[in-house]
PDB file of C-alpha atoms in Angstrom:
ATOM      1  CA  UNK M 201      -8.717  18.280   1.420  1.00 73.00           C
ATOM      2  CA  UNK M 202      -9.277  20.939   3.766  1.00 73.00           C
ATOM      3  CA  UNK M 203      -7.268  24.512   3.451  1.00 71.00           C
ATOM      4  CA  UNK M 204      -4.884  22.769   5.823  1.00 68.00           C
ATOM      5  CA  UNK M 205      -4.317  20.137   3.709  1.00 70.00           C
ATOM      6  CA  UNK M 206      -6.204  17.676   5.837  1.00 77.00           C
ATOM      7  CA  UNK M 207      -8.085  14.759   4.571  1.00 80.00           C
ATOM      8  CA  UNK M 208     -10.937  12.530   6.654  1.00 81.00           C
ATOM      9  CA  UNK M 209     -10.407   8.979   6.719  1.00 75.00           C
ATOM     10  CA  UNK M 210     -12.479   7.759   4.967  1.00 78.00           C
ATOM     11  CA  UNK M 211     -11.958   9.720   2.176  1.00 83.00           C
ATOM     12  CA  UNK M 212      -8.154   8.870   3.010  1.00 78.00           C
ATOM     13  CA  UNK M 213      -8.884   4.739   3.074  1.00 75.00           C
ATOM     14  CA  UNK M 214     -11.030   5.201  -0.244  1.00 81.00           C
ATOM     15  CA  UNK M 215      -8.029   6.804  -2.020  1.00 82.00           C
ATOM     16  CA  UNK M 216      -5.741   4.273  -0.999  1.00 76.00           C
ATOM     17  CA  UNK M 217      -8.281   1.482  -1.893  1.00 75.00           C
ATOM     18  CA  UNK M 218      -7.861   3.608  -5.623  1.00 83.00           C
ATOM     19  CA  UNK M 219      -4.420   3.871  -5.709  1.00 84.00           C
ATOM     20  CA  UNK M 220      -3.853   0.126  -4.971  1.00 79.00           C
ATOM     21  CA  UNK M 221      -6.248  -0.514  -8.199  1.00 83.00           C
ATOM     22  CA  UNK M 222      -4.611   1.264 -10.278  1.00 88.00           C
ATOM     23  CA  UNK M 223      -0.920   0.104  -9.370  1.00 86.00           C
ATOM     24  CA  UNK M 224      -2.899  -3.536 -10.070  1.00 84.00           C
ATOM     25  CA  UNK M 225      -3.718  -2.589 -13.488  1.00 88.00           C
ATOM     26  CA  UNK M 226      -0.393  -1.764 -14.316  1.00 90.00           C
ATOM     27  CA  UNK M 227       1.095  -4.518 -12.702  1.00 91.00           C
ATOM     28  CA  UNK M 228      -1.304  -7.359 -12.654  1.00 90.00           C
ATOM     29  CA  UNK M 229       0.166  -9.623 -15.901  1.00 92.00           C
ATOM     30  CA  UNK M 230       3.384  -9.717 -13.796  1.00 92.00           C
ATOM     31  CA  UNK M 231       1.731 -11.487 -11.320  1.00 89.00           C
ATOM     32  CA  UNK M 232       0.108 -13.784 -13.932  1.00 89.00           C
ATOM     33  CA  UNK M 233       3.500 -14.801 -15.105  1.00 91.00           C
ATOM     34  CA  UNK M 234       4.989 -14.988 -11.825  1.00 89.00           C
ATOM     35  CA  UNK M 235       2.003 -17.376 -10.619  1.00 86.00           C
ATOM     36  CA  UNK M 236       2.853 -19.473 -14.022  1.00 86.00           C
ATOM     37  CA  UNK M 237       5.876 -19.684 -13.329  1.00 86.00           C
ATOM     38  CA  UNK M 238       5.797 -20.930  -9.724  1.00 83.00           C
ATOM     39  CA  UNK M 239       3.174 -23.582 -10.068  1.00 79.00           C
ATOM     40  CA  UNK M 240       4.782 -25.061 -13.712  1.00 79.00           C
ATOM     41  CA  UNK M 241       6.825 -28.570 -13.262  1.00 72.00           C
ATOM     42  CA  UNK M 242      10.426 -27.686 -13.299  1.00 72.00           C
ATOM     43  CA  UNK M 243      11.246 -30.837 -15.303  1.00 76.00           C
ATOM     44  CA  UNK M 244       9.063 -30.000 -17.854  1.00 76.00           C
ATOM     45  CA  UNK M 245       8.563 -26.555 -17.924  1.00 80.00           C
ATOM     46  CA  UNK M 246       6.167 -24.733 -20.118  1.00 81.00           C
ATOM     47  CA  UNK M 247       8.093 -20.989 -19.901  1.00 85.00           C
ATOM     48  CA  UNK M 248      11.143 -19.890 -19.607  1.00 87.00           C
ATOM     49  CA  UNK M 249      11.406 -16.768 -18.407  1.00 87.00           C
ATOM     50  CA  UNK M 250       9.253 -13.464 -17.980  1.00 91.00           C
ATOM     51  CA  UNK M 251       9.188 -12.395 -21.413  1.00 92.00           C
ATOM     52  CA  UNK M 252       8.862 -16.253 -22.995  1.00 91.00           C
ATOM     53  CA  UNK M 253       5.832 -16.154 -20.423  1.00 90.00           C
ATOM     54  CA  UNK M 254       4.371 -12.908 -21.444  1.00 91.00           C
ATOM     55  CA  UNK M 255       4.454 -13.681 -25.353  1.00 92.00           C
ATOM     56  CA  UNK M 256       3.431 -17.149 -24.827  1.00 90.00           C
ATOM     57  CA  UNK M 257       0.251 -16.270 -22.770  1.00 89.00           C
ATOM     58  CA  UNK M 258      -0.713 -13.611 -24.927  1.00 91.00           C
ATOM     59  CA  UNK M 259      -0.214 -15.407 -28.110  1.00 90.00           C
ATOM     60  CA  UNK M 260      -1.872 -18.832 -27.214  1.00 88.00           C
ATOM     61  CA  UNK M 261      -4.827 -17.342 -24.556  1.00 86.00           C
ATOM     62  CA  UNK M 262      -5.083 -13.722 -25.284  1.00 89.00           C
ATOM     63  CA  UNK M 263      -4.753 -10.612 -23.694  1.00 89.00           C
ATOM     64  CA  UNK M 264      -7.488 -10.681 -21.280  1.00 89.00           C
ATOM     65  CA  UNK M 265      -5.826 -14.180 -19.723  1.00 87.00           C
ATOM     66  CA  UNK M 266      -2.902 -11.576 -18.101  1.00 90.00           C
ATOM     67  CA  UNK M 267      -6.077  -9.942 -16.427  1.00 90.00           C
ATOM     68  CA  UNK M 268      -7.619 -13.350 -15.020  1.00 86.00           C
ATOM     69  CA  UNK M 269      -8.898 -12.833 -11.873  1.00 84.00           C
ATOM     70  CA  UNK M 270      -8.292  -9.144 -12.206  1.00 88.00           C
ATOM     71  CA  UNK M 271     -11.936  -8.491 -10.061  1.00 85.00           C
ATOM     72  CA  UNK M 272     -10.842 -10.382  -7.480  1.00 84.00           C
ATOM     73  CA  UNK M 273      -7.788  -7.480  -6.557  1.00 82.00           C
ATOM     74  CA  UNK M 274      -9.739  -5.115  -7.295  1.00 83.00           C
ATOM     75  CA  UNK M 275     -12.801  -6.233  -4.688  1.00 82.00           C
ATOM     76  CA  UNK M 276      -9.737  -7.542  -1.995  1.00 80.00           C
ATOM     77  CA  UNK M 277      -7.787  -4.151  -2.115  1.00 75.00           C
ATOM     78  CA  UNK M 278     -11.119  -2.062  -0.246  1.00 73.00           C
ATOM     79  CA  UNK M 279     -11.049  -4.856   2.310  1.00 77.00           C
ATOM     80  CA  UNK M 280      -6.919  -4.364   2.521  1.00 79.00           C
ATOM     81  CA  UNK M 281      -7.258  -0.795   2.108  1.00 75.00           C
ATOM     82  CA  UNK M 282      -9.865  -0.650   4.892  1.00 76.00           C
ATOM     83  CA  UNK M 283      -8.056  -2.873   7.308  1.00 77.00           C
ATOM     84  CA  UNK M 284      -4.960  -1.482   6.827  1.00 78.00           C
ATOM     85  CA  UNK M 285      -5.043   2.117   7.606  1.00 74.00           C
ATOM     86  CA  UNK M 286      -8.002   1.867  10.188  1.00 75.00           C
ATOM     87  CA  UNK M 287      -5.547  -0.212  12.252  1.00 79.00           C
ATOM     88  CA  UNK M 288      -2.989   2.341  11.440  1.00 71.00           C
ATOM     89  CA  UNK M 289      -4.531   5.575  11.971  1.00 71.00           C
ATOM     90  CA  UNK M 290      -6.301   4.395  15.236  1.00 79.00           C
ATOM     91  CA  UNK M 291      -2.807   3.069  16.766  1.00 77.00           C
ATOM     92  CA  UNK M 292      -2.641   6.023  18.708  1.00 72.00           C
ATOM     93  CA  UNK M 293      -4.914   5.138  21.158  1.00 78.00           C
ATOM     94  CA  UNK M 294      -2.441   2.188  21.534  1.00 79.00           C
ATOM     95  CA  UNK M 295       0.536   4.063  22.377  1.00 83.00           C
ATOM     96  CA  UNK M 296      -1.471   6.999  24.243  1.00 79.00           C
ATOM     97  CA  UNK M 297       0.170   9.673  22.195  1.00 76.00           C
ATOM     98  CA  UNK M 298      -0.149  11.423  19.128  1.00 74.00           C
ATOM     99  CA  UNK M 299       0.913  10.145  15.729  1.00 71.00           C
ATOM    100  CA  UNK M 300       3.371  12.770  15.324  1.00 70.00           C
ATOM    101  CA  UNK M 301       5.643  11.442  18.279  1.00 75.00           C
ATOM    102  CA  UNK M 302       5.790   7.940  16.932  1.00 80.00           C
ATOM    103  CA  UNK M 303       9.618   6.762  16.791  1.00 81.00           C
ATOM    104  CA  UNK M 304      11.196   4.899  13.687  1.00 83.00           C
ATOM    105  CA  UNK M 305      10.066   1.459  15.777  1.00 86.00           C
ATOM    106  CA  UNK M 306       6.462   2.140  16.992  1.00 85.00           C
ATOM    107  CA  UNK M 307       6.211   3.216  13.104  1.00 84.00           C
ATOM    108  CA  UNK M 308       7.406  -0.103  12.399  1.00 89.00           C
ATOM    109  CA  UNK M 309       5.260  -2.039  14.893  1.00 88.00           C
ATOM    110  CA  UNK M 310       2.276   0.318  13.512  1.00 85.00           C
ATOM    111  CA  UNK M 311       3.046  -1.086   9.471  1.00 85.00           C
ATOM    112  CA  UNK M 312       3.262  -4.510  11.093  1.00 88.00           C
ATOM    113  CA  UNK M 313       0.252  -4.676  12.774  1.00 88.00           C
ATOM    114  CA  UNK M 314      -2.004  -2.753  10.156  1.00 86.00           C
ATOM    115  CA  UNK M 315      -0.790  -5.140   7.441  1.00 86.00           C
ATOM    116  CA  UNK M 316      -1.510  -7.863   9.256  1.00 89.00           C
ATOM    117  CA  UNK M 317      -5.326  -7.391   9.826  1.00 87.00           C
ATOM    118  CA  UNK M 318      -5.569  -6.047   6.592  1.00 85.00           C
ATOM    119  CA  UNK M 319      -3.857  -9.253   4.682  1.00 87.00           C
ATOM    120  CA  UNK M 320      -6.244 -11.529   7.063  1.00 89.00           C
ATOM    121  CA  UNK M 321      -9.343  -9.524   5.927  1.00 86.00           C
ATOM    122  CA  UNK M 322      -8.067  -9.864   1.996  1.00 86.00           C
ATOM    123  CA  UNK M 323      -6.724 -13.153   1.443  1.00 89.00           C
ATOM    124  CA  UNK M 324      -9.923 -15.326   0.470  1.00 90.00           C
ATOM    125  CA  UNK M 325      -9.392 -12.910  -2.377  1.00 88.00           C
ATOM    126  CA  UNK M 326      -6.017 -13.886  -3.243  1.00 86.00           C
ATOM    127  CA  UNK M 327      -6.529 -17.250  -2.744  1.00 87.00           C
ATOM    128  CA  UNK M 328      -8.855 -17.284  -5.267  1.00 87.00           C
ATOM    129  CA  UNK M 329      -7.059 -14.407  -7.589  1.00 86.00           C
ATOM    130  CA  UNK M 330      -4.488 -17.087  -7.637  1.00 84.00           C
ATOM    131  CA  UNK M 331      -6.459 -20.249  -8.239  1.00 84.00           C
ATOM    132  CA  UNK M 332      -7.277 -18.236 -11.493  1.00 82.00           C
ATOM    133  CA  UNK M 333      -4.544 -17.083 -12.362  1.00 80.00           C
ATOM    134  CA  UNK M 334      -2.600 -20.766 -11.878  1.00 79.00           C
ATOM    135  CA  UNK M 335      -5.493 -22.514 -14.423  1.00 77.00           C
ATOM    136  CA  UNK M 336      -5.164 -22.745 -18.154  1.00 71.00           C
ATOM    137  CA  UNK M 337      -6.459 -25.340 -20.738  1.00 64.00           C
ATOM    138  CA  UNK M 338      -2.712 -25.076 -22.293  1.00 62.00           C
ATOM    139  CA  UNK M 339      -1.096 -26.106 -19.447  1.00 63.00           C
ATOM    140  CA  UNK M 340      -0.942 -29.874 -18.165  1.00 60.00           C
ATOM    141  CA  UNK M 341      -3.445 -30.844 -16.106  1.00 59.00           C
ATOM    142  CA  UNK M 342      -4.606 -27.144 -16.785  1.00 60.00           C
ATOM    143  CA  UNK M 343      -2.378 -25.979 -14.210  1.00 56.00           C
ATOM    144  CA  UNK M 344      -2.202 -28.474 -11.596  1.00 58.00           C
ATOM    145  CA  UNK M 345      -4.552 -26.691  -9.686  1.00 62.00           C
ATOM    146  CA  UNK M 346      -6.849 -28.624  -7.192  1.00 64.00           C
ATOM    147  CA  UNK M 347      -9.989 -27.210  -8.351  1.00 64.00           C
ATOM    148  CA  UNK M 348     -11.465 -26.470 -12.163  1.00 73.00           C
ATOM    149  CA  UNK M 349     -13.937 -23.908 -12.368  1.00 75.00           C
ATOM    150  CA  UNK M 350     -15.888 -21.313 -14.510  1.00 80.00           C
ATOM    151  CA  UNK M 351     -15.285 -17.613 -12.857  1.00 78.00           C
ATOM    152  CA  UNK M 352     -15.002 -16.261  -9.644  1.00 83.00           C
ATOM    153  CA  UNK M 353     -18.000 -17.276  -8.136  1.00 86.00           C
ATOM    154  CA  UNK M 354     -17.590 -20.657  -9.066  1.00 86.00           C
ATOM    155  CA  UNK M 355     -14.095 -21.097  -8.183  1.00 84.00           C
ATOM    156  CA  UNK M 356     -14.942 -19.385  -4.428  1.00 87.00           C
ATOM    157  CA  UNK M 357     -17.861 -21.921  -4.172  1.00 88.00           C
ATOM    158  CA  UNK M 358     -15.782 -25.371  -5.315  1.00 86.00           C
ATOM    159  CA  UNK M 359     -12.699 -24.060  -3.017  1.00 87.00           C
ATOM    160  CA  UNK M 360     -15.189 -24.149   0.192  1.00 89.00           C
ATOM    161  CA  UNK M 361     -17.508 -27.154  -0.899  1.00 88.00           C
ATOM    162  CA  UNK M 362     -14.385 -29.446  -1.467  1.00 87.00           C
ATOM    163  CA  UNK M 363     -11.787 -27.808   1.333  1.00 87.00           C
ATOM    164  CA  UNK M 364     -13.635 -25.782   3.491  1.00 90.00           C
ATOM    165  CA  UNK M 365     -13.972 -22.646   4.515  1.00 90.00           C
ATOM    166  CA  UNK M 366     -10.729 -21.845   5.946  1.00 91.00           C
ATOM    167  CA  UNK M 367      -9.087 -23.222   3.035  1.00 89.00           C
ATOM    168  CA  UNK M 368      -9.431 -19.877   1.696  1.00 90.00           C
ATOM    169  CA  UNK M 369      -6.724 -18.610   4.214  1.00 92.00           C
ATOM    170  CA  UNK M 370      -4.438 -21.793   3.247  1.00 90.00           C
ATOM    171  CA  UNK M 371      -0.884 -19.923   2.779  1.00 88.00           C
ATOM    172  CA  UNK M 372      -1.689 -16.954   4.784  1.00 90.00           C
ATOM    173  CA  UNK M 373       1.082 -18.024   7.304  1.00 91.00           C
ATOM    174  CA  UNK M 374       3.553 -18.092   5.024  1.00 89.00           C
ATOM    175  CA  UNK M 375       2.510 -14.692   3.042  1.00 87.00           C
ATOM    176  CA  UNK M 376       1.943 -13.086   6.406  1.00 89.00           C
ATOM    177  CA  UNK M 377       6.078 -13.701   6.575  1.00 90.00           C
ATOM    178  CA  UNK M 378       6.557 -12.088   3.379  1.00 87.00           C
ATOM    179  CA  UNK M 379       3.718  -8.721   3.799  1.00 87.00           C
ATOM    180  CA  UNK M 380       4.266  -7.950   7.325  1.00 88.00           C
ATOM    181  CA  UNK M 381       8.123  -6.869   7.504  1.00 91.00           C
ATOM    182  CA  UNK M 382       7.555  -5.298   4.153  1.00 90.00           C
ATOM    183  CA  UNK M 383       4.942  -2.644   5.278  1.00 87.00           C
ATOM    184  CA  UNK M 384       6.688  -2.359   8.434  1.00 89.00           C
ATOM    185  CA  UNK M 385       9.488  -1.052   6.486  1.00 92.00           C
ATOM    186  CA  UNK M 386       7.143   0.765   4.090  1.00 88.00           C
ATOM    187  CA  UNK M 387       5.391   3.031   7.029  1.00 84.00           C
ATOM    188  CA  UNK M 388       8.578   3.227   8.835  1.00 89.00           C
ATOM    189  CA  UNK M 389      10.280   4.651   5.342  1.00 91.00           C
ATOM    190  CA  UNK M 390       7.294   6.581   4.655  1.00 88.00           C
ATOM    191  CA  UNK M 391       7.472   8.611   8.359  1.00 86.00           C
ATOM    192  CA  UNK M 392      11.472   9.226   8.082  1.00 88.00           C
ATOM    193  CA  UNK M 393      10.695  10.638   4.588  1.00 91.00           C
ATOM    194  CA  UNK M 394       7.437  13.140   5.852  1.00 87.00           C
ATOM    195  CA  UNK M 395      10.243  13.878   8.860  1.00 87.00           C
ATOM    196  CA  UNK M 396      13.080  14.712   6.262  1.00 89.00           C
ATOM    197  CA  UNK M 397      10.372  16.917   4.039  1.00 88.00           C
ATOM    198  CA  UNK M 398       8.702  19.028   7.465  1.00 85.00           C
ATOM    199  CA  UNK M 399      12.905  19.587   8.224  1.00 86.00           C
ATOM    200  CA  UNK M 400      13.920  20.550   4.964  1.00 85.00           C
ATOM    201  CA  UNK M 401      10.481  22.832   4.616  1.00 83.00           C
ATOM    202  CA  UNK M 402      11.825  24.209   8.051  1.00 83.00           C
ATOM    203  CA  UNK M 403       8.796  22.813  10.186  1.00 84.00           C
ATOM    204  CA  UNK M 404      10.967  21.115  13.038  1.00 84.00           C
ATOM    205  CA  UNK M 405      14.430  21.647  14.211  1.00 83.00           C
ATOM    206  CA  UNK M 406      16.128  18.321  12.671  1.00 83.00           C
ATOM    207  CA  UNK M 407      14.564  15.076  11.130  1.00 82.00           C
ATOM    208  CA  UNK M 408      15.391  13.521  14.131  1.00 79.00           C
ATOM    209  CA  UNK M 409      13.119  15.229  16.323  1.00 76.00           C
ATOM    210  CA  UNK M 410       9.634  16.270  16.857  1.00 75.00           C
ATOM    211  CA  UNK M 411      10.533  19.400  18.244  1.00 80.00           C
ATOM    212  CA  UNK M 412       8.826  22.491  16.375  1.00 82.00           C
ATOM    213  CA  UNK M 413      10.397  25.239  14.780  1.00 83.00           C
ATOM    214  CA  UNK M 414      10.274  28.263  17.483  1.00 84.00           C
ATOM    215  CA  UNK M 415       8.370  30.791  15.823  1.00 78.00           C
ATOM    216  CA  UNK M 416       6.734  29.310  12.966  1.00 78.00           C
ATOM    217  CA  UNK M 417       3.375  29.198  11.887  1.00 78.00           C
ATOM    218  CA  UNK M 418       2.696  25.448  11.190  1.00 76.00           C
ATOM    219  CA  UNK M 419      -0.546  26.751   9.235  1.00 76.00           C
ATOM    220  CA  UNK M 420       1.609  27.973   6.541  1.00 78.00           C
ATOM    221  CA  UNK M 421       2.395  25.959   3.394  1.00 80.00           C
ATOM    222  CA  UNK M 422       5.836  24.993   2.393  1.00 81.00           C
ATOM    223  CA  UNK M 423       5.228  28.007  -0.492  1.00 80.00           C
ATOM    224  CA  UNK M 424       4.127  30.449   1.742  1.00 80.00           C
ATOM    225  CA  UNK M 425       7.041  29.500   4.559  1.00 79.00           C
ATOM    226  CA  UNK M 426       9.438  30.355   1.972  1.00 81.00           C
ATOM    227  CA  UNK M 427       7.737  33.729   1.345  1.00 82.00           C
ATOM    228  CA  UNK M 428       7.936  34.661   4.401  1.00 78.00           C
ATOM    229  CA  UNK M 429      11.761  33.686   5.069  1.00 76.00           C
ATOM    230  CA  UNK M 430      12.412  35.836   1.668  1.00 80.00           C
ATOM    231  CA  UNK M 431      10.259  38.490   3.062  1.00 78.00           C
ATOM    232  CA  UNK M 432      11.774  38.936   6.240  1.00 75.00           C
ATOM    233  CA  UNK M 433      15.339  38.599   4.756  1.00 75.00           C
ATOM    234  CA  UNK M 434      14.545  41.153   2.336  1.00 78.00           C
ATOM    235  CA  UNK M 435      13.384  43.586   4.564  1.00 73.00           C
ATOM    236  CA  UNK M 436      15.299  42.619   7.635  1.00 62.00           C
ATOM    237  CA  UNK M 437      12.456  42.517   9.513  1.00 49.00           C
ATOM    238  CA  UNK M 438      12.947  41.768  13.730  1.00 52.00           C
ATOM    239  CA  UNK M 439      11.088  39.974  15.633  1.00 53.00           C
ATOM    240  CA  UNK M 440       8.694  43.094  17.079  1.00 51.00           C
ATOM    241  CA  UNK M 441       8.614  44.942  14.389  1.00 49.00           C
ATOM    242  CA  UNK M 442       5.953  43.995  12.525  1.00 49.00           C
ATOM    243  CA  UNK M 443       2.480  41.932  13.233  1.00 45.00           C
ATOM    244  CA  UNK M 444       3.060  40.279  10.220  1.00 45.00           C
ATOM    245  CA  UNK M 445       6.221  39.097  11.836  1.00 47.00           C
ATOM    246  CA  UNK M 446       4.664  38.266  15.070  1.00 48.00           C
ATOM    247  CA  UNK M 447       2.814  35.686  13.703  1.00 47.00           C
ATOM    248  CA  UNK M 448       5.345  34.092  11.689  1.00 46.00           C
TER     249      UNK M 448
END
């Protein structure tokens, strides 16, 4: 970041494509379990429950089996990352005005829209991620899944030799459902929170509004803000009577 506290873009969409790996690798057996869990026959089933399904996996497939397919989020989340806040930092050209004026629904319209090209540039990824995720020689019929392969590469080449090539979108409708309202929310959250923090930090005049502070120096850090207010109350300084002053 600059001395600002500004960041570029790019730099911006890489560290999100980061973050979203790392939140993966924490995460990512859950997802195992909860793709297990789906696709198992109900009259039969093979687990019961997240921990049976944890222990179970780990036990009779090993530890690496809760990272199947691990790549796979790791290569879709630049391609979400990418998609998403592109669409979402260049929406103001959209609304012809600056970010900063965005109300609590064009912030949800924004999240909307940004997930949704993101989630249709990174779901032949998840498609896939789940494919392997869903197979397993322990399972009947290893999983009921429609293909049996050996890796990623196979598994993307069966899925479009034997379904086609938009068969790697099959289910996007559905998860589009599910994403979209959910990082609407998420920006829209994210914005009332930043508005609450510039309020509280004494930035803007209420966290309902855009409207600036009058006579403070939006350069200054939250630290240095509070300096100054100490400062100033200290010394019960006016409005003239110092430079210093002036500029705060």
């Amino acid at each position: 970041m600059d001395e600002l506290g500004f960041i570029s873009r790019w730099r911006a969409i890489f560290a999100g494509g980061l973050a979203g790996v790392a939140a993966a690798l924490v995460t990512y057996p859950l997802e195992v379990v909860e793709t297990r869990l789906v696709i198992q026959n109900c009259r039969q089933p093979t687990y019961i429950g997240v921990v049976h399904t944890l222990t179970k996996i780990y036990r009779n497939e090993g530890l690496l089996t809760l990272y199947r397919g691990f790549s796979l989020t790791v290569l879709g989340a630049f391609p979400f990352s990418v998609g998403c806040y592109a669409v979402y930092m260049s929406l103001d050209k959209l609304w012809q005005e600056p970010p900063f004026r965005f109300t609590p629904l064009q912030n949800f319209i924004n999240g909307c829209l940004a997930a949704g090209v993101a989630q249709t540039l990174s779901y032949p990824f998840e498609t896939v991620k789940r494919k392997m995720q869903a197979q397993s020689g322990q399972l009947p019929h290893f999983g009921g899944v429609d293909v049996h392969f050996n890796g990623m590469t196979d598994c993307f080449l069966q899925v479009v030799r034997n379904k086609g090539v938009l068969s790697l979108w099959n289910g996007l409708t559905a998860n589009t459902i599910k994403i979209v309202p959910y990082f609407g929310l998420l920006y829209t959250c994210f914005e009332m929170c930043k508005q609450v923090c510039l309020y509280r930090n004494g930035y803007i005049v209420s966290p309902l509004s855009y409207k600036l502070t009058p006579g403070v120096d939006q350069s200054l850090r939250p630290s240095e803000l509070e300096e100054m207010k100490r400062y100033r109350r200290n010394r019960n300084f006016g409005p003239g009577e110092s430079s210093f002053g002036n500029r705060w």
